[in-house]
Short mmCIF file of C-alpha atoms in Angstrom, two decimals:
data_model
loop_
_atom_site.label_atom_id
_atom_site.label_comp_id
_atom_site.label_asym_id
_atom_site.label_seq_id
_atom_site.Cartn_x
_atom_site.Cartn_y
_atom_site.Cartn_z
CA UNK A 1 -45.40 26.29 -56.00
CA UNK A 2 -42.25 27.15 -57.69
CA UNK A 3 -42.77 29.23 -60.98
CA UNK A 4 -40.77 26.98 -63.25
CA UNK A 5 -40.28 29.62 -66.05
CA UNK A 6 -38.35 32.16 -63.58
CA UNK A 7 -36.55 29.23 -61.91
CA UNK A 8 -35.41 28.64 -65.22
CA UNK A 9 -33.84 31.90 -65.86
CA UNK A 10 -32.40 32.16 -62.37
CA UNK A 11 -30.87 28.71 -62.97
CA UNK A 12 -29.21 29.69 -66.42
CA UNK A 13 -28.04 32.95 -65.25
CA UNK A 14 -26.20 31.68 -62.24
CA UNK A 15 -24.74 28.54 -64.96
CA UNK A 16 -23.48 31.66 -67.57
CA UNK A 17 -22.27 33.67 -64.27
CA UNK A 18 -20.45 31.19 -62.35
CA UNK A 19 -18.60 29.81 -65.49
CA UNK A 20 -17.32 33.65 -66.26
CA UNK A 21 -16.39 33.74 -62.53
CA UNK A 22 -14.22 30.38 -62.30
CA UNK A 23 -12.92 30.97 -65.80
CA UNK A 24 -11.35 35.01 -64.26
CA UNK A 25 -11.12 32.82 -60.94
CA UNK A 26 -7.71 31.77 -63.31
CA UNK A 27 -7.07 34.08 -65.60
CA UNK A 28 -7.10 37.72 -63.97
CA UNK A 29 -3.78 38.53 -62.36
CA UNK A 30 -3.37 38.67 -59.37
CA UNK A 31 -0.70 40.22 -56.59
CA UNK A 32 2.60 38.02 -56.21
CA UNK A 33 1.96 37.28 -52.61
CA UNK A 34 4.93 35.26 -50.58
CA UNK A 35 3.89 31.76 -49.45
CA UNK A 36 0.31 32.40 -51.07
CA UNK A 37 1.70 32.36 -54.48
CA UNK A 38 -1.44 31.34 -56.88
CA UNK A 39 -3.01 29.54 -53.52
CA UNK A 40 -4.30 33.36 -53.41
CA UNK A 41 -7.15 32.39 -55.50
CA UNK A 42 -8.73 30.14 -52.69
CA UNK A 43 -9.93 33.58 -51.81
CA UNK A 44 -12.72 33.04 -54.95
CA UNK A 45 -13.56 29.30 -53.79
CA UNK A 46 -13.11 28.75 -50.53
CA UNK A 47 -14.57 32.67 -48.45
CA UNK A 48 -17.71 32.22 -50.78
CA UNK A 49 -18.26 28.58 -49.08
CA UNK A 50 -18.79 30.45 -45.69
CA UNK A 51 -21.00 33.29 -47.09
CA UNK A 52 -23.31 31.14 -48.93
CA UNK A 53 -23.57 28.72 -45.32
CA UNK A 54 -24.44 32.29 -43.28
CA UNK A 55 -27.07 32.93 -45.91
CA UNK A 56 -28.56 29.67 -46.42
CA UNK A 57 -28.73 29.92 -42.12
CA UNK A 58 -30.41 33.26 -43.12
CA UNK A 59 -33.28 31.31 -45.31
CA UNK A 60 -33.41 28.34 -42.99
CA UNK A 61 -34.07 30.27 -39.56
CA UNK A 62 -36.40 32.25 -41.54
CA UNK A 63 -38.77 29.35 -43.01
CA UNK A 64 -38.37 28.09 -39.19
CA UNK A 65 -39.37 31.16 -37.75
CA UNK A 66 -42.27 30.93 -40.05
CA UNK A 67 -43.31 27.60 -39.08
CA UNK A 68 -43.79 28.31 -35.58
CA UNK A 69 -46.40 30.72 -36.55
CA UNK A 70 -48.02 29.40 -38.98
CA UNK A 71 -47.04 25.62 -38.68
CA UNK A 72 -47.30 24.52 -41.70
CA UNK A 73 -45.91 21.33 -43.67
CA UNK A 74 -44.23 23.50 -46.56
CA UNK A 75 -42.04 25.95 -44.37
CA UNK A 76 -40.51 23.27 -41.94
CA UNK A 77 -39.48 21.32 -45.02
CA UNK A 78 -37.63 24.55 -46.50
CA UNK A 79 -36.11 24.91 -43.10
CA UNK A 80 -34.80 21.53 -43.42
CA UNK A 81 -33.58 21.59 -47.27
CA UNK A 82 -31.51 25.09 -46.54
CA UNK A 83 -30.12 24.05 -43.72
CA UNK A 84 -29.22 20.58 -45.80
CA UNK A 85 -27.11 22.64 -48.45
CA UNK A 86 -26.09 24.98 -45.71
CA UNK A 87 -24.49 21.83 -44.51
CA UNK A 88 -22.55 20.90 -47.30
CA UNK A 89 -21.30 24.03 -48.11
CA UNK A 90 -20.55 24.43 -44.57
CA UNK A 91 -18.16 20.90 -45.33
CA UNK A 92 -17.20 22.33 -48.62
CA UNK A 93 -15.74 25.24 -46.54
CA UNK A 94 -13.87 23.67 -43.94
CA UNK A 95 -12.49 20.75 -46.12
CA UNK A 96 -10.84 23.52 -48.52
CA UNK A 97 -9.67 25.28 -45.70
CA UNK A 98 -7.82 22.35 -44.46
CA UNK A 99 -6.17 22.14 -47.91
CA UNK A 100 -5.24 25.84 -47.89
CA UNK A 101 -3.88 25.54 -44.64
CA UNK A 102 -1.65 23.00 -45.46
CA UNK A 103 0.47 24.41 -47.98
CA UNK A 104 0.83 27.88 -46.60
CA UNK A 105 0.45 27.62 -42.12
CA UNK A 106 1.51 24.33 -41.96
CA UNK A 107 4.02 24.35 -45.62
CA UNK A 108 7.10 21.80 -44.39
CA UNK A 109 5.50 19.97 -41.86
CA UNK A 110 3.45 17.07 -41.64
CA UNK A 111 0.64 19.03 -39.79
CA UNK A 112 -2.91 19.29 -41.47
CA UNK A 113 -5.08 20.04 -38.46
CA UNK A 114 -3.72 22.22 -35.89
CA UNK A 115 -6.85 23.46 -33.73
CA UNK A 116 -6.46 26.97 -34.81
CA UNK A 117 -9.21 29.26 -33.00
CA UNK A 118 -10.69 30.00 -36.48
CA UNK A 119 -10.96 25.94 -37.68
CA UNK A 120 -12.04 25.12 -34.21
CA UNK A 121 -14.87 27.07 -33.92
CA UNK A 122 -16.17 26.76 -37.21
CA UNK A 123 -16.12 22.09 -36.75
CA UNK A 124 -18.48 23.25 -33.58
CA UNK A 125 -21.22 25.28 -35.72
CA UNK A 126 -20.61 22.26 -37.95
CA UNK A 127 -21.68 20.11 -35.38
CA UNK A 128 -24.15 22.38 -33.73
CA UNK A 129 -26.14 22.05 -37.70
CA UNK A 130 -25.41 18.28 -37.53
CA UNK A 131 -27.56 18.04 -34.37
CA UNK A 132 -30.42 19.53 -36.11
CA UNK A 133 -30.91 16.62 -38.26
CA UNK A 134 -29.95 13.93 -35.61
CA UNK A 135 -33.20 15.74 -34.02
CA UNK A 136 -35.40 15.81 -36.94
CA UNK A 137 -34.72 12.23 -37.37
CA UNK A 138 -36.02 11.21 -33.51
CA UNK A 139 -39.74 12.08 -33.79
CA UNK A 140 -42.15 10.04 -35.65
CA UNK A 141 -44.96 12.44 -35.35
CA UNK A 142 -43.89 15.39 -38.30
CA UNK A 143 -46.27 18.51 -35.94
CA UNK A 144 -44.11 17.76 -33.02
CA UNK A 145 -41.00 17.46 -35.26
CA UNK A 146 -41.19 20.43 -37.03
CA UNK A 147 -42.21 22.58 -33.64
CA UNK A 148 -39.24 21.29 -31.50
CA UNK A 149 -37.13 21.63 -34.53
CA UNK A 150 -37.71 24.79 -35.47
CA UNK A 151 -37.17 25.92 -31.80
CA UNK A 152 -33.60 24.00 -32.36
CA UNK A 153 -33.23 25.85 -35.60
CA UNK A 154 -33.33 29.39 -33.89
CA UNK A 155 -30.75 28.32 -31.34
CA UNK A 156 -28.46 27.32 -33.85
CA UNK A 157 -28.71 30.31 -35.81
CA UNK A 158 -28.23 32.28 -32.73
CA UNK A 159 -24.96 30.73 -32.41
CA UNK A 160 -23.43 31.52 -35.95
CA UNK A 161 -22.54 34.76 -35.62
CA UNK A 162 -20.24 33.92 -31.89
CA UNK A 163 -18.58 30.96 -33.50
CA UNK A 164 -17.77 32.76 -36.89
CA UNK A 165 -17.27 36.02 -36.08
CA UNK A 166 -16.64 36.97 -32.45
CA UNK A 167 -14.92 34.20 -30.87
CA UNK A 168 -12.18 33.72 -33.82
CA UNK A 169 -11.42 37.28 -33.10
CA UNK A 170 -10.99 37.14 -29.50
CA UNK A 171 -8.10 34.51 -29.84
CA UNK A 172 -4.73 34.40 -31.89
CA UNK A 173 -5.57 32.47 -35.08
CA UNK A 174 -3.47 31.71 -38.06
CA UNK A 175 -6.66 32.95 -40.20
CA UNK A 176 -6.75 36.86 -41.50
CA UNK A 177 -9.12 38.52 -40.33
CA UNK A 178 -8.89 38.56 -36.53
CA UNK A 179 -8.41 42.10 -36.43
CA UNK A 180 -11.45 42.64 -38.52
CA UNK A 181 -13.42 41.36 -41.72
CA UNK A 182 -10.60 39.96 -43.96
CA UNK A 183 -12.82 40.43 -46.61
CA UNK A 184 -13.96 44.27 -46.93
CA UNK A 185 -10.35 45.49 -45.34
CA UNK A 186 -7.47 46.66 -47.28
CA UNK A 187 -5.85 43.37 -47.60
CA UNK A 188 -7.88 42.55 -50.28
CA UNK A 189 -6.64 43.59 -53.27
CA UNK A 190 -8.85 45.65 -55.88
CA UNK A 191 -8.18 43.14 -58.58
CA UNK A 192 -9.37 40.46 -56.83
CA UNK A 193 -12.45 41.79 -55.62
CA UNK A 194 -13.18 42.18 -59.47
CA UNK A 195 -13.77 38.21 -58.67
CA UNK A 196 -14.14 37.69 -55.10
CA UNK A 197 -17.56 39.35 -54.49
CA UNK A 198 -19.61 37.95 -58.14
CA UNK A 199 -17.91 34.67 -56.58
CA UNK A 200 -19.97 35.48 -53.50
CA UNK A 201 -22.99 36.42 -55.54
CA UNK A 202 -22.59 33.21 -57.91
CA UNK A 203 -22.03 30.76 -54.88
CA UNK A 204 -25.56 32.09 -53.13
CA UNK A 205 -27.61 31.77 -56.58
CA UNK A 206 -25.48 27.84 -56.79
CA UNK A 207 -27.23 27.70 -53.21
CA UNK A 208 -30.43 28.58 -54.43
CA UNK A 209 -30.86 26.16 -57.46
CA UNK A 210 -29.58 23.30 -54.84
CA UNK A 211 -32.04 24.71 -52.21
CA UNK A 212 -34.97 24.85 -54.72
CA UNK A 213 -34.16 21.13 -56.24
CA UNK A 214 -34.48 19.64 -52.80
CA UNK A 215 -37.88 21.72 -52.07
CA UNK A 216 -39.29 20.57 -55.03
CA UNK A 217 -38.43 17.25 -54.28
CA UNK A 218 -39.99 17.44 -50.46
CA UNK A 219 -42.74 18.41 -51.91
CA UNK A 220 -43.37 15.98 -55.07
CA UNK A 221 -42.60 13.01 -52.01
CA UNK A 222 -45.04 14.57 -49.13
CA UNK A 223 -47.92 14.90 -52.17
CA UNK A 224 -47.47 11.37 -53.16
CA UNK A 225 -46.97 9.99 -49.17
CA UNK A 226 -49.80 11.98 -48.80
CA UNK A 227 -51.93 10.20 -51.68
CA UNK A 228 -50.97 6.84 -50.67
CA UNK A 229 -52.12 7.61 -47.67
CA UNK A 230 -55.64 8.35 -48.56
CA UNK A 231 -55.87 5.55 -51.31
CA UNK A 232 -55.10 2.93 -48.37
CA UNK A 233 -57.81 4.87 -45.42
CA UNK B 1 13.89 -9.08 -69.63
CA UNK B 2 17.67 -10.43 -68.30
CA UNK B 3 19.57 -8.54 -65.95
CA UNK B 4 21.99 -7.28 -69.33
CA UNK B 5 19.18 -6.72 -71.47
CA UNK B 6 17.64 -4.87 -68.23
CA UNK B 7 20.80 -2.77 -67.88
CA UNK B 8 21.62 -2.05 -71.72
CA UNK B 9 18.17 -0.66 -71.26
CA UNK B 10 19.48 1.81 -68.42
CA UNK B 11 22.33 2.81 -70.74
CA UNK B 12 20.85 3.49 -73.98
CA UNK B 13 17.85 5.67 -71.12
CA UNK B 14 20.90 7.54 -69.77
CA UNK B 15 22.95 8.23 -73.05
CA UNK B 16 19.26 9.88 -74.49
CA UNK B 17 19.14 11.62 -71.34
CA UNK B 18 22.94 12.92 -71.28
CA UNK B 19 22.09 14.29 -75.02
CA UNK B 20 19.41 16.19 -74.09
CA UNK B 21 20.20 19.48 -72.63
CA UNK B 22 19.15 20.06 -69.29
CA UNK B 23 16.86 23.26 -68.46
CA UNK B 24 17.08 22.88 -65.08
CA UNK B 25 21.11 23.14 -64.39
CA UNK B 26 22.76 25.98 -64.26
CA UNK B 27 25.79 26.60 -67.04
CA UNK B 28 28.99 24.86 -65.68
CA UNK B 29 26.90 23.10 -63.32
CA UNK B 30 26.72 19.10 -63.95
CA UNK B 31 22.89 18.04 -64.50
CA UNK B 32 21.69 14.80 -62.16
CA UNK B 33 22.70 12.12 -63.64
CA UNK B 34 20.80 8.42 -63.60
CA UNK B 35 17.20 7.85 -62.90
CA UNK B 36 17.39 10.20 -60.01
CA UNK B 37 14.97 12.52 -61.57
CA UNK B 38 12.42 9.52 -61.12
CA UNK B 39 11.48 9.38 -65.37
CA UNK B 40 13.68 5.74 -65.50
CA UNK B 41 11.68 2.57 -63.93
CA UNK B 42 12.02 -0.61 -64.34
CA UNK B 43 8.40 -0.42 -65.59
CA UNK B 44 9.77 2.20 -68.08
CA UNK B 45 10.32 -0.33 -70.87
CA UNK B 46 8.37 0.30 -73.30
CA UNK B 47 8.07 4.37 -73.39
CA UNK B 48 12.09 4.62 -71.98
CA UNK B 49 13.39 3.73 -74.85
CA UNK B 50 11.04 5.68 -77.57
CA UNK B 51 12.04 9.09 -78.10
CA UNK B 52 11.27 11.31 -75.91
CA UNK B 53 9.10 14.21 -77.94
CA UNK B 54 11.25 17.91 -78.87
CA UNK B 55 8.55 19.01 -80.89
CA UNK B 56 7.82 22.89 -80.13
CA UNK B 57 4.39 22.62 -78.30
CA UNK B 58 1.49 24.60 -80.32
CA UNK B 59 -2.06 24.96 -80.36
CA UNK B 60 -3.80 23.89 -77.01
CA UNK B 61 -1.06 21.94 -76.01
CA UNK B 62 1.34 25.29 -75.75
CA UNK B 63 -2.03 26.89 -73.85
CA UNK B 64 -2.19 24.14 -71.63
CA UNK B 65 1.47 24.63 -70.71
CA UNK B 66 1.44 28.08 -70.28
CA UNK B 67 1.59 29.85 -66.36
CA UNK B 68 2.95 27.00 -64.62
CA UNK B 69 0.22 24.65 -66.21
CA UNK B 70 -2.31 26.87 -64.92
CA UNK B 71 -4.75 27.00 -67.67
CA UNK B 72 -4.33 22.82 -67.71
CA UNK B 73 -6.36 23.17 -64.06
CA UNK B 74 -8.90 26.03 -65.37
CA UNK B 75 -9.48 23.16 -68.39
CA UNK B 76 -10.26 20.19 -65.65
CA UNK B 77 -12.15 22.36 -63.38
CA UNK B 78 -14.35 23.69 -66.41
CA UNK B 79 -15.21 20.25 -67.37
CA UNK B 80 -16.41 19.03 -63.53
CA UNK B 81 -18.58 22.41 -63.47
CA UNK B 82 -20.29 21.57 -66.76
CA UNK B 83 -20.35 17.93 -65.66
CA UNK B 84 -22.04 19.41 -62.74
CA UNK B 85 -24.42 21.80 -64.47
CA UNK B 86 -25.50 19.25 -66.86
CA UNK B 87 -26.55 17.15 -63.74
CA UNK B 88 -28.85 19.84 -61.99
CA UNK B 89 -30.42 20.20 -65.35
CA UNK B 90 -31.73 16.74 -65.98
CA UNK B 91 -32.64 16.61 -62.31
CA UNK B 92 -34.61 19.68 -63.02
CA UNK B 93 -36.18 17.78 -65.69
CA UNK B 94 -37.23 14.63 -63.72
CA UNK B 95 -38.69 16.81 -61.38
CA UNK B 96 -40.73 18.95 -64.11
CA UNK B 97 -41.93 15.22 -65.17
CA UNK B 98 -42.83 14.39 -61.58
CA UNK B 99 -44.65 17.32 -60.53
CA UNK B 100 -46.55 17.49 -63.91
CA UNK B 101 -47.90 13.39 -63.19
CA UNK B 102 -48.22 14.54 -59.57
CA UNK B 103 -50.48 16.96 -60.58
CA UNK B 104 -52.84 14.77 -62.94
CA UNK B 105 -53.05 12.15 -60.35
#
């Protein structure tokens, strides 16, 4: 069970933290960059969306990991719920991108989506998550469920890490960072990692108060599925 | 509205606008002229012909202005967020009301 009293403190910190961090996210100055211009300070909304999906992928392989040895109820539920918000910050991610793109690749033309290596691969993991659910939703029996989809689980995290990282970089994309990690290289300027990295920070605890919401929720509805049950045996 | 009371309406729109000095053109240049800057409709009727306000902005109005209207985003982004926080907090508290009957039961 979730210790409501620390949740609570988590919670309000991240609320306090992420309100300092959008409110800088504005006001700090930043460099005069041609064809960025203030579109620059995407970098503090949109590169957090993708760090908070590789770490909820981080919490949700790990619960699944967990369920195949100890398979239990709680942990394939987790697995499910962080995956969930990996999801839709996953969709957060590539929707903003899509908006970025347009004003600066693709300013003066009527292009939005171009099939740049970067967007490309990244609608793929999309997809690859997607899947996960479309399989969770075709078993009736919840043992065989959460064992098939936790074996899904692992081969969908194994996949993250070719379709972000390595096969962007193999290919000419529009998106920094193919000739390394756009954001720990010296493009980045000092100011704004002042912001950029408590962005990152702030994002992961936003993931975590989604995350736990859902969990509790899984949990209130298999306790009273569970009661029903028993009342009508 | 007749087509003369329609177009007195266009003139009395263009003299205001001809009196006000342009910001935009540059000295000996000659400022658009007509509705080509898209503020004159025919819908316009009722705020084209009210004065069009010269007060010096001040207080949050000026702050909202200021960096390109930057701040006037921060403001609208700052009130989805708290929107937004205010929702995962009552959820929080329908849950803590949940689990606590859930546990009586």
């Amino acid at each position: 069970m979730i210790s409501t009293r620390r949740y609570r403190l988590i919670r309000n910190s991240v609320f306090v933290w992420m309100t300092v961090v959008i409110t800088a996210g504005f006001l700090m100055s930043i460099p005069k960059i041609d064809i960025l211009e203030h579109t620059a300070r995407n970098l503090y909304f949109h590169v957090p969306m993708w760090f908070t999906m590789m770490a909820a992928a981080i919490v949700s392989v790990f619960h699944s990991i967990r369920h195949l040895r100890k398979r239990d109820i709680e942990s394939d539920l987790r697995a499910a719920e962080a995956a969930r918000v990996a999801l839709l910050f996953g969709f957060m991610g590539i929707t903003t991108g899509v908006v970025w793109a347009k004003v600066t690749w693709y300013q003066g033309t009527s292009v939005w989506w171009n099939f740049d290596p970067r967007q490309t691969s990244v609608a793929i993991e999309l997809m690859v998550y997607s899947a996960y659910f479309v399989l969770r939703s075709s078993f009736e029996d919840s043992e065989l469920r959460g064992r098939i989809s936790a074996a899904y689980n692992v081969f969908a995290f194994t996949t993250m890490p070719f379709l972000l990282y390595v096969l962007p970089r193999q290919l000419d994309s529009l998106h920094p960072g193919a000739e390394g990690n756009p954001a720990f290289s010296e493009i980045t300027d000092p100011r704004m990692r002042l912001v950029f990295y408590p962005a990152i920070i702030g994002f992961m605890g936003l993931f975590w108060i989604l995350y736990t919401q859902r969990v509790r929720y899984r949990l209130l509805k298999n306790s009273v599925e569970n009661r029903y049950l028993n009342d009508n045996s | 509205m007749t087509t003369a009371e329609f177009a007195s309406a266009i003139t009395i729109v263009q003299d205001a606008q001809d009196a006000r000095p342009s910001q935009d053109a540059e000295p000996g240049q000659e400022a658009p002229s007509g509705n080509s800057d898209g503020i004159v409709t025919p819908y316009d009727s009722v705020w084209a012909n009210s004065n069009v306000p010269t007060q010096q902005p001040s207080g949050l109005e000026a702050a909202l202005l200021k960096e390109d209207k930057l701040y006037t985003v921060l403001a609208v982004v700052l009130i989805i967020w708290f929107g937004i926080l205010f929702f995962i907090a009552r959820t929080d508290r329908k849950l803590d009301a949940l689990e606590n009957q859930e546990r009586q039961a």
